[in-house]
Amino acid sequence: MILASHPLAVAVITLSIAAGITTLVVPLVRTLGLRMGLTDQPDSRKQHTTPMVRLGGVGMVLGFCGALALTWAVGGFGVLAPDRDQLIWTTLAGSLCFFIIGLADDLFALSPWPRLAGQVAVAMVVWSQGVRIGAVDFPWLSDASSVLVLPDLLSLAATVIWLVGITNAINWLDGLDGLAAGVAGIAAVGLLSVSFSLNQPAAGLLAAALAGTCFGFLRHNFNPARIFMGDGGSYFLGFTLAAVSIVGPAKGLTTVSLLLPLLILSLPLADMSAVIMGRLSDGHSPFYPDRRHLHHRLLRAGFSHRRTVLLIYVFTQWLAALAMVVANVELRFLWLALATAILVGTVVVLRRRQMVETARKAERRRLKAEQKSRRSPIPQNHA
């Protein structure tokens, strides 16, 4: 079949199908959620002021699974070796299990520890089916001992920490309209490019489906959002991103392929680490709800909702471009230069607009104070 010899074309088709299905299905999910009263109520920690349906993850899963199923039906999986084919289905099964854990939390408000236990259990099963960090090699060493084969126990621990850690980093990032979906979509595009540069079509196919799902969902989730993805959606995104980064190599991971997802996702991972350390230093649980996240800090610094999201977007795309340089992607320095220009230009423009708006607000306050002083009566001297 023609598709079997064109893996990049298969990836582009898969991305487009995922985006189309997600875009069409999400409004139906929103309508159903409103009818059933399955909404997220506003509170002091949240940005929305009206009840919102938080079942967008259902539409995302349908878009992702539908795209992979259609690609498989038309022979797109012919670009993969049989063992790579199995890893696609294992990853899909794991992502569905993580989605179910998050959906249960959306519907029944589970406590953090049962959710964490469920994530660890699913990660262990996925590891047993071959989605694992089994070995790491060091390409700058030429001798055979440069390959470090991990014992099963260490491999299991590394894989579980990897899958669960990235999943929760994306989940904690989901605090503003469009933030988690946009960052995950940009990261997925970065992983797509890097996967094909490293000749990993299985990872590329999964990344393409995930990117399309994210961009299709953003049509309904960007500020002002009409639907939230919920924990089901964020768990699904996080696990899939984490799994994509380790399903490509046939025998474990090189240090380069391990570094790339860490680099692309360094912003949410660093944010999660800083929040956890801050909570622990205050004597709280790592799951204690607060407003320590990066997006909360940017809002307090005076950035608007959209500008905060845009700023995190452009920084993520710069990290993805940096990962392309590490992976020796074709025209990598051109992409990095373009990403740097976008980052610097966005920061400069946003800063100037913020300064102008701050000056205008100060001027309005001054004029109001003057008008108030003019209207106030002059006290009479009754000496």
C-alpha positions as a LaTeX table, in Angstrom:
\begin{tabular}{lrrr}
\hline
Residue & $x$ (\AA) & $y$ (\AA) & $z$ (\AA) \\
\hline
Met1 & 0.00 & 0.00 & 0.00 \\
Ile2 & 1.15 & 3.57 & $-0.75$ \\
Leu3 & 0.74 & 4.64 & 2.91 \\
Ala4 & 3.16 & 1.96 & 4.07 \\
Ser5 & 6.07 & 3.75 & 2.42 \\
His6 & 5.20 & 7.25 & 3.61 \\
Pro7 & 5.19 & 7.36 & 7.43 \\
Leu8 & 5.24 & 11.17 & 7.60 \\
Ala9 & 2.14 & 11.34 & 5.36 \\
Val10 & 0.44 & 8.83 & 7.66 \\
Ala11 & 1.26 & 11.05 & 10.65 \\
Val12 & $-0.14$ & 14.17 & 8.98 \\
Ile13 & $-3.34$ & 12.32 & 8.03 \\
Thr14 & $-3.68$ & 10.98 & 11.57 \\
Leu15 & $-3.24$ & 14.47 & 13.02 \\
Ser16 & $-5.90$ & 15.89 & 10.73 \\
Ile17 & $-8.38$ & 13.10 & 11.49 \\
Ala18 & $-7.86$ & 13.51 & 15.25 \\
Ala19 & $-8.39$ & 17.27 & 15.04 \\
Gly20 & $-11.55$ & 16.87 & 12.95 \\
Ile21 & $-13.16$ & 14.22 & 15.15 \\
Thr22 & $-12.35$ & 16.10 & 18.36 \\
Thr23 & $-13.68$ & 19.38 & 17.00 \\
Leu24 & $-16.98$ & 17.74 & 16.04 \\
Val25 & $-17.47$ & 15.56 & 19.12 \\
Val26 & $-16.65$ & 18.02 & 21.93 \\
Pro27 & $-19.79$ & 20.19 & 21.43 \\
Leu28 & $-21.93$ & 17.04 & 21.66 \\
Val29 & $-20.20$ & 16.13 & 24.93 \\
Arg30 & $-20.82$ & 19.64 & 26.25 \\
Thr31 & $-24.51$ & 19.45 & 25.41 \\
Leu32 & $-24.82$ & 16.09 & 27.14 \\
Gly33 & $-22.96$ & 17.38 & 30.20 \\
Leu34 & $-25.26$ & 20.37 & 30.51 \\
Arg35 & $-28.34$ & 18.19 & 30.27 \\
Met36 & $-27.02$ & 15.86 & 32.97 \\
Gly37 & $-25.84$ & 18.68 & 35.21 \\
Leu38 & $-22.21$ & 17.47 & 35.18 \\
Thr39 & $-20.55$ & 20.85 & 35.71 \\
Asp40 & $-17.62$ & 22.30 & 37.62 \\
Gln41 & $-18.74$ & 24.95 & 40.10 \\
Pro42 & $-16.64$ & 28.13 & 40.54 \\
Asp43 & $-14.74$ & 28.81 & 43.76 \\
Ser44 & $-11.97$ & 31.11 & 45.07 \\
Arg45 & $-9.15$ & 29.06 & 43.47 \\
Lys46 & $-10.68$ & 28.86 & 39.99 \\
Gln47 & $-10.77$ & 31.42 & 37.20 \\
His48 & $-14.26$ & 30.71 & 35.83 \\
Thr49 & $-17.31$ & 32.42 & 37.33 \\
Thr50 & $-20.08$ & 30.23 & 35.90 \\
Pro51 & $-20.62$ & 26.44 & 36.04 \\
Met52 & $-18.67$ & 24.67 & 33.27 \\
Val53 & $-18.93$ & 21.15 & 31.85 \\
Arg54 & $-15.66$ & 19.36 & 32.63 \\
Leu55 & $-16.06$ & 16.27 & 30.49 \\
Gly56 & $-14.04$ & 17.51 & 27.52 \\
Gly57 & $-11.68$ & 14.59 & 28.04 \\
Val58 & $-14.38$ & 12.31 & 26.65 \\
Gly59 & $-14.25$ & 14.12 & 23.31 \\
Met60 & $-10.44$ & 14.09 & 23.35 \\
Val61 & $-10.29$ & 10.34 & 23.91 \\
Leu62 & $-12.81$ & 9.73 & 21.13 \\
Gly63 & $-10.81$ & 11.89 & 18.74 \\
Phe64 & $-7.53$ & 10.19 & 19.62 \\
Cys65 & $-8.87$ & 6.64 & 19.47 \\
Gly66 & $-10.93$ & 7.35 & 16.35 \\
Ala67 & $-7.90$ & 8.72 & 14.49 \\
Leu68 & $-5.74$ & 5.72 & 15.37 \\
Ala69 & $-8.54$ & 3.29 & 14.47 \\
Leu70 & $-9.10$ & 4.89 & 11.08 \\
Thr71 & $-5.37$ & 5.02 & 10.40 \\
Trp72 & $-5.11$ & 1.34 & 11.25 \\
Ala73 & $-8.16$ & 0.50 & 9.09 \\
Val74 & $-6.64$ & 2.10 & 5.97 \\
Gly75 & $-3.29$ & 0.37 & 6.48 \\
Gly76 & $-1.38$ & 3.20 & 8.11 \\
Phe77 & 0.10 & 0.86 & 10.70 \\
Gly78 & 1.90 & $-0.86$ & 7.84 \\
Val79 & 4.74 & 1.61 & 8.42 \\
Leu80 & 5.43 & $-0.09$ & 11.77 \\
Ala81 & 7.16 & $-3.31$ & 12.70 \\
Pro82 & 4.85 & $-5.77$ & 14.55 \\
Asp83 & 6.41 & $-5.06$ & 17.96 \\
Arg84 & 5.96 & $-1.30$ & 17.41 \\
Asp85 & 2.33 & $-1.98$ & 16.46 \\
Gln86 & 1.74 & $-3.68$ & 19.81 \\
Leu87 & 3.25 & $-0.75$ & 21.72 \\
Ile88 & 0.69 & 1.55 & 20.07 \\
Trp89 & $-2.16$ & $-0.54$ & 21.45 \\
Thr90 & $-0.50$ & $-0.87$ & 24.86 \\
Thr91 & $-0.10$ & 2.89 & 25.06 \\
Leu92 & $-3.69$ & 3.36 & 23.98 \\
Ala93 & $-4.91$ & 0.96 & 26.69 \\
Gly94 & $-2.83$ & 2.76 & 29.32 \\
Ser95 & $-4.11$ & 6.17 & 28.27 \\
Leu96 & $-7.69$ & 4.91 & 28.50 \\
Cys97 & $-7.07$ & 3.60 & 32.02 \\
Phe98 & $-5.58$ & 6.92 & 33.12 \\
Phe99 & $-8.55$ & 8.69 & 31.55 \\
Ile100 & $-10.97$ & 6.50 & 33.53 \\
Ile101 & $-9.15$ & 7.34 & 36.78 \\
Gly102 & $-9.46$ & 11.05 & 36.02 \\
Leu103 & $-13.06$ & 10.73 & 34.89 \\
Ala104 & $-13.93$ & 8.98 & 38.16 \\
Asp105 & $-12.44$ & 11.97 & 39.98 \\
Asp106 & $-14.44$ & 14.38 & 37.82 \\
Leu107 & $-17.67$ & 12.54 & 38.65 \\
Phe108 & $-17.10$ & 11.44 & 42.24 \\
Ala109 & $-14.36$ & 13.77 & 43.60 \\
Leu110 & $-11.88$ & 11.08 & 44.67 \\
Ser111 & $-9.17$ & 11.90 & 47.20 \\
Pro112 & $-5.59$ & 12.26 & 45.86 \\
Trp113 & $-4.10$ & 9.05 & 47.27 \\
Pro114 & $-6.50$ & 6.57 & 45.61 \\
Arg115 & $-5.92$ & 8.36 & 42.32 \\
Leu116 & $-2.16$ & 8.12 & 42.76 \\
Ala117 & $-2.41$ & 4.44 & 43.66 \\
Gly118 & $-4.47$ & 3.78 & 40.53 \\
Gln119 & $-1.94$ & 5.61 & 38.36 \\
Val120 & 0.95 & 3.61 & 39.80 \\
Ala121 & $-0.93$ & 0.33 & 39.27 \\
Val122 & $-1.68$ & 1.12 & 35.61 \\
Ala123 & 1.90 & 2.26 & 35.02 \\
Met124 & 3.16 & $-1.05$ & 36.41 \\
Val125 & 0.90 & $-3.03$ & 34.08 \\
Val126 & 1.97 & $-0.95$ & 31.09 \\
Trp127 & 5.61 & $-1.56$ & 32.04 \\
Ser128 & 4.96 & $-5.30$ & 32.08 \\
Gln129 & 3.66 & $-5.04$ & 28.50 \\
Gly130 & 6.82 & $-3.46$ & 27.13 \\
Val131 & 6.31 & 0.30 & 27.50 \\
Arg132 & 9.34 & 0.77 & 29.70 \\
Ile133 & 12.66 & 2.47 & 30.27 \\
Gly134 & 14.76 & $-0.67$ & 29.97 \\
Ala135 & 18.22 & 0.59 & 29.09 \\
Val136 & 20.07 & 3.84 & 28.57 \\
Asp137 & 23.09 & 4.19 & 26.31 \\
Phe138 & 25.66 & 6.94 & 26.23 \\
Pro139 & 26.46 & 7.81 & 22.59 \\
Trp140 & 29.61 & 9.74 & 23.42 \\
Leu141 & 31.19 & 6.50 & 24.67 \\
Ser142 & 32.22 & 4.00 & 22.01 \\
Asp143 & 32.79 & 0.84 & 24.03 \\
Ala144 & 30.12 & $-1.79$ & 24.65 \\
Ser145 & 29.90 & $-0.86$ & 28.31 \\
Ser146 & 28.38 & 2.48 & 27.29 \\
Val147 & 24.96 & 0.81 & 27.32 \\
Leu148 & 23.49 & 0.69 & 30.82 \\
Val149 & 20.89 & $-2.07$ & 31.07 \\
Leu150 & 18.57 & $-1.39$ & 33.98 \\
Pro151 & 17.62 & $-4.22$ & 36.35 \\
Asp152 & 13.89 & $-4.96$ & 36.28 \\
Leu153 & 13.24 & $-3.29$ & 39.63 \\
Leu154 & 15.08 & $-0.12$ & 38.64 \\
Ser155 & 13.43 & $-0.16$ & 35.21 \\
Leu156 & 10.02 & $-0.45$ & 36.84 \\
Ala157 & 10.70 & 2.38 & 39.28 \\
Ala158 & 12.04 & 4.68 & 36.54 \\
Thr159 & 9.10 & 3.95 & 34.24 \\
Val160 & 6.46 & 4.48 & 36.94 \\
Ile161 & 8.03 & 7.76 & 38.09 \\
Trp162 & 8.27 & 8.91 & 34.46 \\
Leu163 & 4.66 & 8.08 & 33.54 \\
Val164 & 3.04 & 9.26 & 36.78 \\
Gly165 & 5.24 & 12.35 & 37.14 \\
Ile166 & 4.58 & 13.77 & 33.66 \\
Thr167 & 0.88 & 12.92 & 33.96 \\
Asn168 & 0.49 & 14.97 & 37.12 \\
Ala169 & 2.62 & 17.80 & 35.77 \\
Ile170 & 0.14 & 18.23 & 32.90 \\
Asn171 & $-2.78$ & 17.86 & 35.29 \\
Trp172 & $-1.49$ & 20.63 & 37.53 \\
Leu173 & $-0.92$ & 22.84 & 34.51 \\
Asp174 & $-4.64$ & 22.74 & 33.70 \\
Gly175 & $-5.53$ & 25.89 & 35.60 \\
Leu176 & $-6.39$ & 28.35 & 32.83 \\
Asp177 & $-8.50$ & 28.09 & 29.69 \\
Gly178 & $-6.53$ & 26.42 & 26.92 \\
Leu179 & $-3.28$ & 26.15 & 28.88 \\
Ala180 & $-2.85$ & 22.38 & 29.27 \\
Ala181 & $-4.23$ & 21.56 & 25.82 \\
Gly182 & $-2.03$ & 24.14 & 24.12 \\
Val183 & 1.17 & 23.16 & 25.93 \\
Ala184 & 0.48 & 19.46 & 25.32 \\
Gly185 & $-0.24$ & 20.14 & 21.65 \\
Ile186 & 3.00 & 22.07 & 21.19 \\
Ala187 & 4.92 & 19.36 & 23.05 \\
Ala188 & 3.29 & 16.68 & 20.87 \\
Val189 & 4.33 & 18.49 & 17.69 \\
Gly190 & 7.86 & 18.71 & 19.06 \\
Leu191 & 7.87 & 14.99 & 19.85 \\
Leu192 & 6.44 & 14.29 & 16.38 \\
Ser193 & 9.31 & 16.09 & 14.68 \\
Val194 & 11.92 & 14.57 & 16.95 \\
Ser195 & 10.46 & 11.05 & 16.57 \\
Phe196 & 10.82 & 11.09 & 12.80 \\
Ser197 & 14.31 & 12.56 & 13.03 \\
Leu198 & 15.25 & 9.59 & 15.24 \\
Asn199 & 13.43 & 7.16 & 12.89 \\
Gln200 & 10.73 & 6.29 & 15.44 \\
Pro201 & 7.45 & 6.13 & 13.44 \\
Ala202 & 5.49 & 4.47 & 16.26 \\
Ala203 & 6.14 & 7.38 & 18.60 \\
Gly204 & 5.53 & 9.81 & 15.74 \\
Leu205 & 2.13 & 8.30 & 14.94 \\
Leu206 & 1.01 & 8.58 & 18.57 \\
Ala207 & 2.35 & 12.13 & 18.83 \\
Ala208 & 0.49 & 13.11 & 15.66 \\
Ala209 & $-2.82$ & 11.78 & 16.97 \\
Leu210 & $-2.27$ & 13.56 & 20.29 \\
Ala211 & $-1.37$ & 16.88 & 18.64 \\
Gly212 & $-4.49$ & 16.77 & 16.50 \\
Thr213 & $-6.62$ & 15.97 & 19.54 \\
Cys214 & $-5.20$ & 18.94 & 21.44 \\
Phe215 & $-5.68$ & 21.41 & 18.61 \\
Gly216 & $-9.21$ & 20.19 & 17.96 \\
Phe217 & $-10.07$ & 20.61 & 21.63 \\
Leu218 & $-8.55$ & 24.11 & 21.75 \\
Arg219 & $-11.30$ & 25.22 & 19.35 \\
His220 & $-13.67$ & 24.97 & 22.32 \\
Asn221 & $-11.30$ & 25.41 & 25.28 \\
Phe222 & $-9.34$ & 28.58 & 24.51 \\
Asn223 & $-10.34$ & 31.60 & 26.58 \\
Pro224 & $-13.23$ & 32.11 & 27.03 \\
Ala225 & $-13.65$ & 28.34 & 27.31 \\
Arg226 & $-16.96$ & 26.63 & 26.66 \\
Ile227 & $-15.87$ & 23.31 & 28.16 \\
Phe228 & $-13.09$ & 21.97 & 30.41 \\
Met229 & $-11.11$ & 18.78 & 29.82 \\
Gly230 & $-11.35$ & 17.78 & 33.50 \\
Asp231 & $-8.93$ & 15.45 & 35.24 \\
Gly232 & $-9.91$ & 12.73 & 32.77 \\
Gly233 & $-8.59$ & 14.81 & 29.88 \\
Ser234 & $-5.44$ & 16.03 & 31.63 \\
Tyr235 & $-4.53$ & 12.53 & 32.86 \\
Phe236 & $-5.04$ & 11.24 & 29.33 \\
Leu237 & $-2.82$ & 13.95 & 27.84 \\
Gly238 & $-0.09$ & 13.56 & 30.44 \\
Phe239 & 0.15 & 9.78 & 30.24 \\
Thr240 & 0.13 & 9.76 & 26.44 \\
Leu241 & 2.90 & 12.35 & 26.24 \\
Ala242 & 4.96 & 10.39 & 28.76 \\
Ala243 & 4.40 & 7.09 & 26.95 \\
Val244 & 5.15 & 8.55 & 23.50 \\
Ser245 & 8.60 & 9.53 & 24.71 \\
Ile246 & 9.54 & 5.95 & 25.57 \\
Val247 & 7.79 & 3.74 & 22.98 \\
Gly248 & 10.05 & 4.63 & 20.06 \\
Pro249 & 13.45 & 3.02 & 20.59 \\
Ala250 & 13.54 & $-0.73$ & 20.06 \\
Lys251 & 15.85 & $-1.50$ & 22.98 \\
Gly252 & 15.52 & 1.09 & 25.69 \\
Leu253 & 16.47 & 4.75 & 25.45 \\
Thr254 & 19.46 & 6.77 & 24.45 \\
Thr255 & 20.35 & 9.69 & 26.67 \\
Val256 & 19.30 & 11.96 & 23.80 \\
Ser257 & 15.81 & 10.46 & 23.44 \\
Leu258 & 15.40 & 10.59 & 27.23 \\
Leu259 & 16.48 & 14.22 & 27.38 \\
Leu260 & 14.15 & 15.46 & 24.65 \\
Pro261 & 10.78 & 15.05 & 26.43 \\
Leu262 & 12.34 & 16.40 & 29.63 \\
Leu263 & 13.46 & 19.45 & 27.69 \\
Ile264 & 10.15 & 19.98 & 25.90 \\
Leu265 & 8.13 & 19.49 & 29.11 \\
Ser266 & 10.61 & 21.18 & 31.45 \\
Leu267 & 8.25 & 24.07 & 32.17 \\
Pro268 & 5.35 & 22.02 & 33.64 \\
Leu269 & 7.82 & 19.64 & 35.33 \\
Ala270 & 9.71 & 22.52 & 36.95 \\
Asp271 & 6.43 & 24.14 & 38.00 \\
Met272 & 5.22 & 20.91 & 39.61 \\
Ser273 & 8.53 & 20.42 & 41.44 \\
Ala274 & 8.56 & 23.99 & 42.76 \\
Val275 & 4.95 & 23.72 & 43.95 \\
Ile276 & 5.58 & 20.42 & 45.74 \\
Met277 & 8.69 & 21.74 & 47.49 \\
Gly278 & 6.84 & 24.89 & 48.51 \\
Arg279 & 3.95 & 22.95 & 49.99 \\
Leu280 & 6.23 & 20.54 & 51.83 \\
Ser281 & 8.30 & 23.41 & 53.25 \\
Asp282 & 5.07 & 24.88 & 54.66 \\
Gly283 & 4.16 & 21.55 & 56.25 \\
His284 & 1.36 & 20.78 & 53.80 \\
Ser285 & 0.60 & 17.73 & 51.68 \\
Pro286 & 1.94 & 17.78 & 48.10 \\
Phe287 & $-1.72$ & 17.79 & 47.03 \\
Tyr288 & $-2.68$ & 20.79 & 49.20 \\
Pro289 & $-4.68$ & 23.22 & 47.02 \\
Asp290 & $-3.16$ & 26.68 & 46.67 \\
Arg291 & $-2.21$ & 29.31 & 44.09 \\
Arg292 & 1.53 & 28.68 & 43.78 \\
His293 & 1.56 & 27.60 & 40.13 \\
Leu294 & 3.37 & 29.59 & 37.46 \\
His295 & 0.15 & 30.72 & 35.81 \\
His296 & $-1.13$ & 32.02 & 39.16 \\
Arg297 & 2.09 & 33.99 & 39.64 \\
Leu298 & 1.83 & 35.52 & 36.17 \\
Leu299 & $-1.76$ & 36.55 & 36.85 \\
Arg300 & $-0.70$ & 38.20 & 40.11 \\
Ala301 & 2.08 & 39.99 & 38.20 \\
Gly302 & $-0.59$ & 41.74 & 36.16 \\
Phe303 & $-0.82$ & 39.62 & 33.03 \\
Ser304 & $-4.29$ & 38.93 & 31.70 \\
His305 & $-5.68$ & 35.41 & 31.32 \\
Arg306 & $-4.94$ & 35.22 & 27.59 \\
Arg307 & $-1.53$ & 36.83 & 27.86 \\
Thr308 & $-0.48$ & 34.42 & 30.59 \\
Val309 & $-1.46$ & 31.46 & 28.41 \\
Leu310 & 0.24 & 32.97 & 25.34 \\
Leu311 & 3.46 & 33.58 & 27.26 \\
Ile312 & 3.62 & 29.95 & 28.40 \\
Tyr313 & 2.83 & 28.81 & 24.86 \\
Val314 & 5.73 & 30.68 & 23.29 \\
Phe315 & 8.17 & 29.51 & 25.93 \\
Thr316 & 7.08 & 25.90 & 25.35 \\
Gln317 & 7.56 & 26.23 & 21.58 \\
Trp318 & 11.04 & 27.62 & 22.20 \\
Leu319 & 11.88 & 24.58 & 24.36 \\
Ala320 & 10.54 & 22.31 & 21.61 \\
Ala321 & 12.79 & 24.05 & 19.07 \\
Leu322 & 15.73 & 23.61 & 21.43 \\
Ala323 & 14.93 & 19.89 & 21.59 \\
Met324 & 15.06 & 19.77 & 17.79 \\
Val325 & 18.60 & 21.14 & 17.92 \\
Val326 & 19.61 & 18.42 & 20.39 \\
Ala327 & 18.04 & 15.78 & 18.11 \\
Asn328 & 19.81 & 17.15 & 15.00 \\
Val329 & 16.55 & 17.75 & 13.14 \\
Glu330 & 16.95 & 19.14 & 9.63 \\
Leu331 & 17.04 & 22.97 & 9.57 \\
Arg332 & 17.19 & 22.85 & 13.37 \\
Phe333 & 19.00 & 26.16 & 13.82 \\
Leu334 & 16.53 & 27.91 & 11.54 \\
Trp335 & 13.65 & 26.60 & 13.68 \\
Leu336 & 15.46 & 27.65 & 16.87 \\
Ala337 & 16.10 & 31.14 & 15.49 \\
Leu338 & 12.45 & 31.47 & 14.49 \\
Ala339 & 11.27 & 30.20 & 17.89 \\
Thr340 & 13.63 & 32.60 & 19.67 \\
Ala341 & 12.34 & 35.52 & 17.61 \\
Ile342 & 8.76 & 34.57 & 18.45 \\
Leu343 & 9.60 & 34.29 & 22.15 \\
Val344 & 11.47 & 37.59 & 22.36 \\
Gly345 & 8.92 & 39.43 & 20.22 \\
Thr346 & 6.00 & 38.14 & 22.28 \\
Val347 & 7.64 & 39.09 & 25.57 \\
Val348 & 8.48 & 42.60 & 24.32 \\
Val349 & 4.99 & 43.21 & 22.93 \\
Leu350 & 3.22 & 41.87 & 26.02 \\
Arg351 & 5.45 & 43.91 & 28.33 \\
Arg352 & 4.84 & 47.12 & 26.38 \\
Arg353 & 1.09 & 46.57 & 26.35 \\
Gln354 & 1.11 & 45.86 & 30.06 \\
Met355 & 3.03 & 49.07 & 30.74 \\
Val356 & 0.61 & 51.09 & 28.59 \\
Glu357 & $-2.42$ & 49.60 & 30.33 \\
Thr358 & $-0.86$ & 50.21 & 33.75 \\
Ala359 & $-0.25$ & 53.86 & 32.83 \\
Arg360 & $-3.84$ & 54.22 & 31.60 \\
Lys361 & $-5.22$ & 52.75 & 34.81 \\
Ala362 & $-3.07$ & 55.11 & 36.88 \\
Glu363 & $-4.30$ & 58.07 & 34.82 \\
Arg364 & $-7.95$ & 57.02 & 35.26 \\
Arg365 & $-7.45$ & 56.74 & 39.03 \\
Arg366 & $-5.87$ & 60.19 & 39.09 \\
Leu367 & $-8.76$ & 61.73 & 37.14 \\
Lys368 & $-11.34$ & 60.08 & 39.40 \\
Ala369 & $-9.52$ & 61.39 & 42.46 \\
Glu370 & $-9.51$ & 64.92 & 41.00 \\
Gln371 & $-13.21$ & 64.76 & 40.16 \\
Lys372 & $-14.02$ & 63.51 & 43.65 \\
Ser373 & $-12.03$ & 66.32 & 45.25 \\
Arg374 & $-13.84$ & 68.92 & 43.13 \\
Arg375 & $-17.27$ & 67.61 & 44.11 \\
Ser376 & $-16.50$ & 67.51 & 47.83 \\
Pro377 & $-17.75$ & 70.63 & 49.76 \\
Ile378 & $-15.21$ & 73.12 & 51.07 \\
Pro379 & $-15.34$ & 73.16 & 54.90 \\
Gln380 & $-16.55$ & 76.48 & 56.39 \\
Asn381 & $-14.59$ & 78.36 & 59.06 \\
His382 & $-16.89$ & 79.20 & 62.02 \\
Ala383 & $-14.40$ & 81.14 & 64.01 \\
\hline
\end{tabular}
